[in-house]
Each structure stands twice: as structure tokens, then as C-alpha cells.
Short mmCIF file of C-alpha atoms in Angstrom, two decimals:
data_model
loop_
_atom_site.label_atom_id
_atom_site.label_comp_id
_atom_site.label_asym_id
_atom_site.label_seq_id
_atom_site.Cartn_x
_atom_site.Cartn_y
_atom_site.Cartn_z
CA UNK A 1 106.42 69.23 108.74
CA UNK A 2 104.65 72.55 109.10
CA UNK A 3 102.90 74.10 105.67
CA UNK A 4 101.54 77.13 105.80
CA UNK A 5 99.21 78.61 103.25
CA UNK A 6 98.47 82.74 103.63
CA UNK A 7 97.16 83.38 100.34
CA UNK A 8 95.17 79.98 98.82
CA UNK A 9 95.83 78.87 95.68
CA UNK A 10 95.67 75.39 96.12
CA UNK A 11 99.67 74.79 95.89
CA UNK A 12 100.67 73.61 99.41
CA UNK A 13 97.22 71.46 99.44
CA UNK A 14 98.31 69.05 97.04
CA UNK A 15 101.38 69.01 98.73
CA UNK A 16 100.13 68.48 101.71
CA UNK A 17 97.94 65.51 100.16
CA UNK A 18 101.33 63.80 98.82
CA UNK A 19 102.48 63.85 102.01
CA UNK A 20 100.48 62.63 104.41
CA UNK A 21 99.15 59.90 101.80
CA UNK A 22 101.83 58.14 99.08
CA UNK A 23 105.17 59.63 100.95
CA UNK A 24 103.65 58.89 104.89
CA UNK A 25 105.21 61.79 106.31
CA UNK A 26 103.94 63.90 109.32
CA UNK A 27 102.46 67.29 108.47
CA UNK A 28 100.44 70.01 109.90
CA UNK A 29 98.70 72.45 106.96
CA UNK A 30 97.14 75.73 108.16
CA UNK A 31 94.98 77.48 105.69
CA UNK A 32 94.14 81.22 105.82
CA UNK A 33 91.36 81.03 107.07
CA UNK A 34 92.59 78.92 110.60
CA UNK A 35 95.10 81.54 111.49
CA UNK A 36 92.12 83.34 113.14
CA UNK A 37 90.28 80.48 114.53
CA UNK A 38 92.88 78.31 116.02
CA UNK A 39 94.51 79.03 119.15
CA UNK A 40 98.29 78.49 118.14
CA UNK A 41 101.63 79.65 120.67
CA UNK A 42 105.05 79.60 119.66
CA UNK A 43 107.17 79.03 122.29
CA UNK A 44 110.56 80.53 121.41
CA UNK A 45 112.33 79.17 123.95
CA UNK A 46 111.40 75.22 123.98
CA UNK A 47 110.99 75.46 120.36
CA UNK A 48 107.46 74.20 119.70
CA UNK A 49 104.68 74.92 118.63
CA UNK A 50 100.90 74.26 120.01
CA UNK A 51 97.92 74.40 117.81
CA UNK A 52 95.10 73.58 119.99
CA UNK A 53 95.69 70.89 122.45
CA UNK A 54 98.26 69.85 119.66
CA UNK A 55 102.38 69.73 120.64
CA UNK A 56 104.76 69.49 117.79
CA UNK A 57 108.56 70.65 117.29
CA UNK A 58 108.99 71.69 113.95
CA UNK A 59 111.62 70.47 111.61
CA UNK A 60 110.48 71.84 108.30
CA UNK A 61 108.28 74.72 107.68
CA UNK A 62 107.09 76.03 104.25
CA UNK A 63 105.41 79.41 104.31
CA UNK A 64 103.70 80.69 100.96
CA UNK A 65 102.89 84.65 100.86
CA UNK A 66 103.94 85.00 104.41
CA UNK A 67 104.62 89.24 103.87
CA UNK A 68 102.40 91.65 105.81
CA UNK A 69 101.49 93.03 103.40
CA UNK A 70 100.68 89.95 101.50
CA UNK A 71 98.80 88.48 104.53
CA UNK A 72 96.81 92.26 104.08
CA UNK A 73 95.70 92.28 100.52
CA UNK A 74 94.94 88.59 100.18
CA UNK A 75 92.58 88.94 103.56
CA UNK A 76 89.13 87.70 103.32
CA UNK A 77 86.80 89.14 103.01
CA UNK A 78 88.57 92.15 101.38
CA UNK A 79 90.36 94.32 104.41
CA UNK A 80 89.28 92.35 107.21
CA UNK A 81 92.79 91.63 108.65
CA UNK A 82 94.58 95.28 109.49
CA UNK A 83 98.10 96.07 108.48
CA UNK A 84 99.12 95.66 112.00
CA UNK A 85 97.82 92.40 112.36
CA UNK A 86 99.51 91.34 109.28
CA UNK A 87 102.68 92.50 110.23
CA UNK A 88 102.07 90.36 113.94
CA UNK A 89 101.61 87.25 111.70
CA UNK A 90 104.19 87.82 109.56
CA UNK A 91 106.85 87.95 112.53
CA UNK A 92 105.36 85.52 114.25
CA UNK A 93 106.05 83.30 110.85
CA UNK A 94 109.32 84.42 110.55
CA UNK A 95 110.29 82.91 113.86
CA UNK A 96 108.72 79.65 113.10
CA UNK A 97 110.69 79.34 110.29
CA UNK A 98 114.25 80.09 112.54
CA UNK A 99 112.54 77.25 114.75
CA UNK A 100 112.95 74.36 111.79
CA UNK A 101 116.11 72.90 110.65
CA UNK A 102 114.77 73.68 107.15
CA UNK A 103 112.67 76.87 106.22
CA UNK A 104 111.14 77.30 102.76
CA UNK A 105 111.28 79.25 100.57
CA UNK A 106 114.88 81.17 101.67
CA UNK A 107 115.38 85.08 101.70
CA UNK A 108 115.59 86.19 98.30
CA UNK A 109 116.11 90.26 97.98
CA UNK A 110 113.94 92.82 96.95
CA UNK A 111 113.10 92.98 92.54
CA UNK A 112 115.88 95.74 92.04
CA UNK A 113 118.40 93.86 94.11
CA UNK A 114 117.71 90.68 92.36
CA UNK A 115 119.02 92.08 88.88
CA UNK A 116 122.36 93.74 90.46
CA UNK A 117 123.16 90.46 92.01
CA UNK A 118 122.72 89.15 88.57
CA UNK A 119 124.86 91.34 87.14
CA UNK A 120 127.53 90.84 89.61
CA UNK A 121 127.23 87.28 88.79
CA UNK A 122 127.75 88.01 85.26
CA UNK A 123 123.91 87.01 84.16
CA UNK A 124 122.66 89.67 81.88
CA UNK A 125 119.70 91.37 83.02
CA UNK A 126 117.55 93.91 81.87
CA UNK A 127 118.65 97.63 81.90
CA UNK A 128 115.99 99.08 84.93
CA UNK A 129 115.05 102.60 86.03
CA UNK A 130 112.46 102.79 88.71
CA UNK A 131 110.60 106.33 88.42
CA UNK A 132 107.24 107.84 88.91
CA UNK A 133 107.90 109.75 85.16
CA UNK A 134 108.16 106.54 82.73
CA UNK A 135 109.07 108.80 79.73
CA UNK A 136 111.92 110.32 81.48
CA UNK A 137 113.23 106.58 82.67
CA UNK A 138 112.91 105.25 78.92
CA UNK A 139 115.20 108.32 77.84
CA UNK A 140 117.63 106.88 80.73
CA UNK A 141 116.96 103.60 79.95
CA UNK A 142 118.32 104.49 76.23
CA UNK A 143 116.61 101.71 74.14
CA UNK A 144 114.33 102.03 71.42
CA UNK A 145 111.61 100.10 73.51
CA UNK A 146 110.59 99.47 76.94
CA UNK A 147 108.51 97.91 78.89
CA UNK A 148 106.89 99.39 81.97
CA UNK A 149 105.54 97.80 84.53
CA UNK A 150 104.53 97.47 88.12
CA UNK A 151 106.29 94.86 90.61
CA UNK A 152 104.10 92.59 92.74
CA UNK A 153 100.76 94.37 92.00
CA UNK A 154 98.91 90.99 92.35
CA UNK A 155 100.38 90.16 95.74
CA UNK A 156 99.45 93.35 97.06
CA UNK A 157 96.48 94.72 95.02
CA UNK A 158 93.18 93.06 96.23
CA UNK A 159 90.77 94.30 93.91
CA UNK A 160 91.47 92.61 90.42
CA UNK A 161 89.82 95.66 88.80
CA UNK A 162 92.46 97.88 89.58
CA UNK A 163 94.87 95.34 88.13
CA UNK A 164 94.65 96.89 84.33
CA UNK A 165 96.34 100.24 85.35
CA UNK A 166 99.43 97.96 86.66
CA UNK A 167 99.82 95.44 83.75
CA UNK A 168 103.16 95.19 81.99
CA UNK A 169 103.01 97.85 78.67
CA UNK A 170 105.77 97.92 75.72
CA UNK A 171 106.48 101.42 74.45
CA UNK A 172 108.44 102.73 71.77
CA UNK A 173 111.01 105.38 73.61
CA UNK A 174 109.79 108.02 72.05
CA UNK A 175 105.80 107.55 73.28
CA UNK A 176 103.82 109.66 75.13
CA UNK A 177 102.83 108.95 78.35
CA UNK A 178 100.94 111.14 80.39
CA UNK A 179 100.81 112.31 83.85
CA UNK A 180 103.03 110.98 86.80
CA UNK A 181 102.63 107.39 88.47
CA UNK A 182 101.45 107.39 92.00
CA UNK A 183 104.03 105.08 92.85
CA UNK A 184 107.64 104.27 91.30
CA UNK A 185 107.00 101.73 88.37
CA UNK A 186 109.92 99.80 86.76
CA UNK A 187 111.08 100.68 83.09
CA UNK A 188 112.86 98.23 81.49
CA UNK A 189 114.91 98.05 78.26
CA UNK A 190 112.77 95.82 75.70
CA UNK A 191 115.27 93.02 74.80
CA UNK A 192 114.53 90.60 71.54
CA UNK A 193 114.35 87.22 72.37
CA UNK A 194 113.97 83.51 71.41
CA UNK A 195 112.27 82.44 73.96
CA UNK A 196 110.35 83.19 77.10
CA UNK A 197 110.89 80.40 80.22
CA UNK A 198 109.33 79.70 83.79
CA UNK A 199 111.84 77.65 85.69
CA UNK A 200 110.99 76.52 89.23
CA UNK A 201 114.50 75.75 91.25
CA UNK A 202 113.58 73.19 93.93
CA UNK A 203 116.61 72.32 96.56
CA UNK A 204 118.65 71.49 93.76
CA UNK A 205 116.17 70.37 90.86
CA UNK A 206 114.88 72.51 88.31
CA UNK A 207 111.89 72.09 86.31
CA UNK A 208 111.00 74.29 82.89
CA UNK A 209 108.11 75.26 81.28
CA UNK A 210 108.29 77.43 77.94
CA UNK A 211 105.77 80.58 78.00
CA UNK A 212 104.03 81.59 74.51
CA UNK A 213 102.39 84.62 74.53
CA UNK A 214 101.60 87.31 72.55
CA UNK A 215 102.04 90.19 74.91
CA UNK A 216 103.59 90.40 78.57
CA UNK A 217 100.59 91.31 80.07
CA UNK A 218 98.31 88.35 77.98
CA UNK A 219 98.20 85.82 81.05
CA UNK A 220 96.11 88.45 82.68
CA UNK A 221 94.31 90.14 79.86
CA UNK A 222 93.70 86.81 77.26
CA UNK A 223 94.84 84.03 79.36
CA UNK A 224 93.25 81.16 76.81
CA UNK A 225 95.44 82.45 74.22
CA UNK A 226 99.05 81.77 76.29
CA UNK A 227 100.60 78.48 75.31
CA UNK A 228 102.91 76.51 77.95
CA UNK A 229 104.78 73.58 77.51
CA UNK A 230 107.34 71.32 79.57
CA UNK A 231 110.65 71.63 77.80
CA UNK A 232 114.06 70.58 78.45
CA UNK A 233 115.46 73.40 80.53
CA UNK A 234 118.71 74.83 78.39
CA UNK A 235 122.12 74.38 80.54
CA UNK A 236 123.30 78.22 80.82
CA UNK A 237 119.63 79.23 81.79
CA UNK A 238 119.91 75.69 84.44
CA UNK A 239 123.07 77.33 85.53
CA UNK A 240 121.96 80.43 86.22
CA UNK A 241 119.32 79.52 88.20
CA UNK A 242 121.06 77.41 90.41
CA UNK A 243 124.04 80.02 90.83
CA UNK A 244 121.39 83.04 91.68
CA UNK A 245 119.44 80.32 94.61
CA UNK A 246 122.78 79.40 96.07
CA UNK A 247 123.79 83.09 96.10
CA UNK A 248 120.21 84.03 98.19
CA UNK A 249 119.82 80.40 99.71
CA UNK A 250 117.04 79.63 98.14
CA UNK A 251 115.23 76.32 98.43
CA UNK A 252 112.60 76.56 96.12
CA UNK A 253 112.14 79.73 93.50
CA UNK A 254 110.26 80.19 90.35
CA UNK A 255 111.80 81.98 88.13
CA UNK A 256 111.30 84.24 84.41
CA UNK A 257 114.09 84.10 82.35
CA UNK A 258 114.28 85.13 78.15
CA UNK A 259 116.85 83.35 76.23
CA UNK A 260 118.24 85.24 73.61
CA UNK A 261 118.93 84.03 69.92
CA UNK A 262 122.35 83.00 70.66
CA UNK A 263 121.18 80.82 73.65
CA UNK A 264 122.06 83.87 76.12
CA UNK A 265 119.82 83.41 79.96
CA UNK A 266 118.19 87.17 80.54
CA UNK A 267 117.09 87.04 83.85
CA UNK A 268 113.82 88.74 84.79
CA UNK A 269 112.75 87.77 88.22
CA UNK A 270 112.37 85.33 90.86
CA UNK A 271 109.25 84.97 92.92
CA UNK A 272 110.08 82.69 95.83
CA UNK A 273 106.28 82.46 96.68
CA UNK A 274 105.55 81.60 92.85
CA UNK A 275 103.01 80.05 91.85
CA UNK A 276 102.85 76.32 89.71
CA UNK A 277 99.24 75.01 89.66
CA UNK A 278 98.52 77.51 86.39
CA UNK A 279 101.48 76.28 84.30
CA UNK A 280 100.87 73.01 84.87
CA UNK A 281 97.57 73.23 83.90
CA UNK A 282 98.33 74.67 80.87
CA UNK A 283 100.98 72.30 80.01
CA UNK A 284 98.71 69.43 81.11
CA UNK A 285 101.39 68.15 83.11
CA UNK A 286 101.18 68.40 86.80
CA UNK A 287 105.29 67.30 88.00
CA UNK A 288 105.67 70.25 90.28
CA UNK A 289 103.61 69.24 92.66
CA UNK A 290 104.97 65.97 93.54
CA UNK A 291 108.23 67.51 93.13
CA UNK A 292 107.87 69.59 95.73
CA UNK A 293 106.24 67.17 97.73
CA UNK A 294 109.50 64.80 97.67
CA UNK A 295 111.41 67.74 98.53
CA UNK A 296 110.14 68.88 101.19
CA UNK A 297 109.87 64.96 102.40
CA UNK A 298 113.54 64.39 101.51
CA UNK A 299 114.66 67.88 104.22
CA UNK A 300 112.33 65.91 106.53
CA UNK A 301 114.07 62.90 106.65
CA UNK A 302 117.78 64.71 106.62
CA UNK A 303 116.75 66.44 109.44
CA UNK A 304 114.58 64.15 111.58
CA UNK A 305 117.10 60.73 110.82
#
């Protein structure tokens, strides 16, 4: 088992712990920080891989945040890896994973192309308009409110004060907004809902928490005021969750999903590098992690046996 963390955030460390203590199961974990300390060769044509003096053949890898440009902005100190280097580790982590029998997370497609194949799949999704001019994408949007908002700006934005200027807003149609973004933001119709969910998919299981918050962009700006809890995840939202990961062969996923007052799944996104360690947290229940844990053990022993 091969876990690879680019980013931090703790996740992959407590799977990591599971692991190699309660489920006994053999696993390397590199950290950020090793990539650039440890001598490590792939070779593509034996199929190993050496770290150090160290011989293993993968048969499971899990790579969190493993984008260039992800590898780029979560770099530290801040801009000490290039964008060329990035993009070197991020191929070179791309072929480790078509070295296992099992990769995680699976190849899900770009935010835009995520709600079309929802659509196609007959999931309602949001009505979306990406533009540099968000009043002229809410009057092509045609709803009475929208939300604007920019995709992925903590994977790939750095500096957390710069993060206010991306944050998710909700406008009336009719608002003014000034000047032209320097970079095509999403605008979204507004749609009324019941309630607001995080489900993580994982091989087959899924897991829900339900999200309280007063605005979309409180987790960032008032995060003590956002309630989560662990609910009972509702059968058409389950279903559409598992139909959308076996459409982009997913293995693991979390995703944002409304439900509507009539019990109708909206679906919003799927981050296949999500995080879990904040919801459960909040929900002071901490499942995910040894959920993911016996996952990843389970692919281990299917393809190792």
C-alpha cells in the first residue's frame, strides 16, 4: 500500500495509522515534505518502486492533491516548488498509480463537466454560466438569484488572504456588480432547498453528514457558527452518488448535494481529493477515517490474495 499526501491535512495519516496498527497491513506514507528529501525511482518497466534502499511493488496507491498545480500552491514555504517541478511530480504520480491494481481516488472530470454528466444522467443540477461579466451570466442564467463563485480557489490559491475576493456570493439578478473578473467565475441559478448534504462515496459505501449554515461562504468566513451532523443519507441522493462514481470510476469522492423540499438530490460537486477530518470534527464523530482505512485494506487484500 502506497499513500501519498501532497497537500497535509492530516487525512491519509490517520489512515495510515489504522493500517499499519489495528488492520496489520503493509504501507508506505510519503508526506510533502519527503518528496524532496528522499531519493525515490519508478521503474516503469519492472513495476516498482524504490524509496531509498527500500524495494516495493505497489498494489494500491492513494494520492491526495496530486495536480501540478495543487502540488504548486500548497508548496512550503509559499512558492518554493516551481510549476515545472509540480507538473514532473504530478506525472510521475500519475504513473504510479497505472503501476497498482487499485488507484485512488479515480478520474473524475473537470467542475463544468461534472454537472452535464449529471444531467445526462437525469440528476438535476444547477443552471451554470462560466463568465468573466457575472451580471451578464445571471441575465443568462434567468433566475431571480444566483450565486457566484470561484471553483477550487483553495486548492490553488496559497495565500488565505486573497481567499475573500473568491468566496461563494448570492445576488439578486438584478444587482450590480462591478468591473470584470480576472478569471471566468461560475454563476449559478440560486435553487431553494431543504437541506444541504456532504456525502463521501467510498468503493461502494457512502457516508452523510448534514451541513447547517447560514451562508455558502460561512465555513470560511464564521466557521464556529456551521452546524454538522451524521444523518441517515436519503436513498435518491445515495443513488445518485453511486450512479455519478460508477459513471467516472470513482473509488472514493466527497460530494455536495441540496435536497429539495420534495426530497429531489441537486447535485453541486464532487471533490475526489475532499477533505473529512473538518466534518467529523464538527459532528464529533470521526467514521470516515476508519472507513477509509478498511477500504483501502479490503482493495489490498483483493488484489494481493
Amino acid at each position: 500500500m502506497v499513500l501519498v499526501d501532497c497537500a497535509g491535512g492530516g487525512e491519509l495519516g490517520l489512515v495510515r495509522d489504522a493500517l499499519a496498527g489495528p488492520l496489520a497491513t503493509p504501507v508506505i506514507f510519503l508526506e510533502r515534505a519527503e518528496l524532496t528529501s528522499l531519493p525515490i525511482a519508478l521503474d516503469l518497466s519492472a513495476g516498482l518502486l524504490q524509496l531509498g534502499d527500500g524495494l516495493v511493488r505497489p498494489a494500491v496507491t492513494w494520492v491526495r492533491h496530486g495536480s501540478a498545480c495543487a502540488i504548486a500552491a500548497h508548496a512550503q514555504p509559499a512558492g518554493s516548488v516551481r510549476l515545472l517541478a509540480a507538473a514532473g511530480w504530478s506525472g510521475f504520480f500519475e504513473r504510479l498509480a497505472g503501476l497498482a491494481a487499485a488507484a485512488l481516488p479515480g478520474n473524475a472530470p473537470a467542475g463544468p463537466d461534472q454537472l452535464l454528466d449529471a444531467e445526462r444522467l437525469g440528476i438535476r443540477a444547477p443552471r451554470t454560466v462560466l463568465s468573466t461579466d457575472v451580471a451578464a451570466a445571471a441575465q443568462l442564467v434567468g433566475s431571480s438569484r444566483v450565486i457566484a463563485k470561484t471553483p477550487d480557489f483553495r486548492l490553488f490559491e496559497p495565500d488565505h488572504r486573497q481567499w475573500p475576493a473568491s468566496l461563494p456570493t448570492v445576488l439578486d439578478a438584478g444587482a450590480s456588480v462591478a468591473g470584470v473578473a480576472e478569471s471566468p467565475v461560475f454563476v449559478q441559478e440560486y435553487l431553494p432547498y431543504e437541506r444541504e448534504l456532504r456525502v463521501y462515496f467510498l468503493n461502494g459505501a457512502v457516508c452523510a453528514f448534514e451541513v447547517d449554515k447560514a451562508e455558502p461562504a460561512s465555513m470560511w468566513t464564521d466557521p464556529d457558527s456551521v452546524r454538522v451532523s451524521l444523518v441517515s443519507c436519503p436513498q435518491p441522493a445515495a443513488e445518485a452518488v453511486r450512479s455519478l462514481s460508477a459513471r467516472w470510476g470513482l473509488r472514493f469522492g466527497a460530494f455536495d448535494l441540496l435536497v429539495t423540499e420534495t426530497g429531489e438530490p441537486v447535485f453541486l460537486e464532487v471533490n475526489p481529493d475532499g477533505d473529512w477530518l473538518w466534518y467529523e470534527r464538527k459532528a464529533g464523530w470521526h467514521g470516515i477515517s476508519f472507513m477509509a482505512a478498511v477500504m483501502v485494506r479490503e482493495l489490498f487484500v483483493r488484489h494481493t490474495s
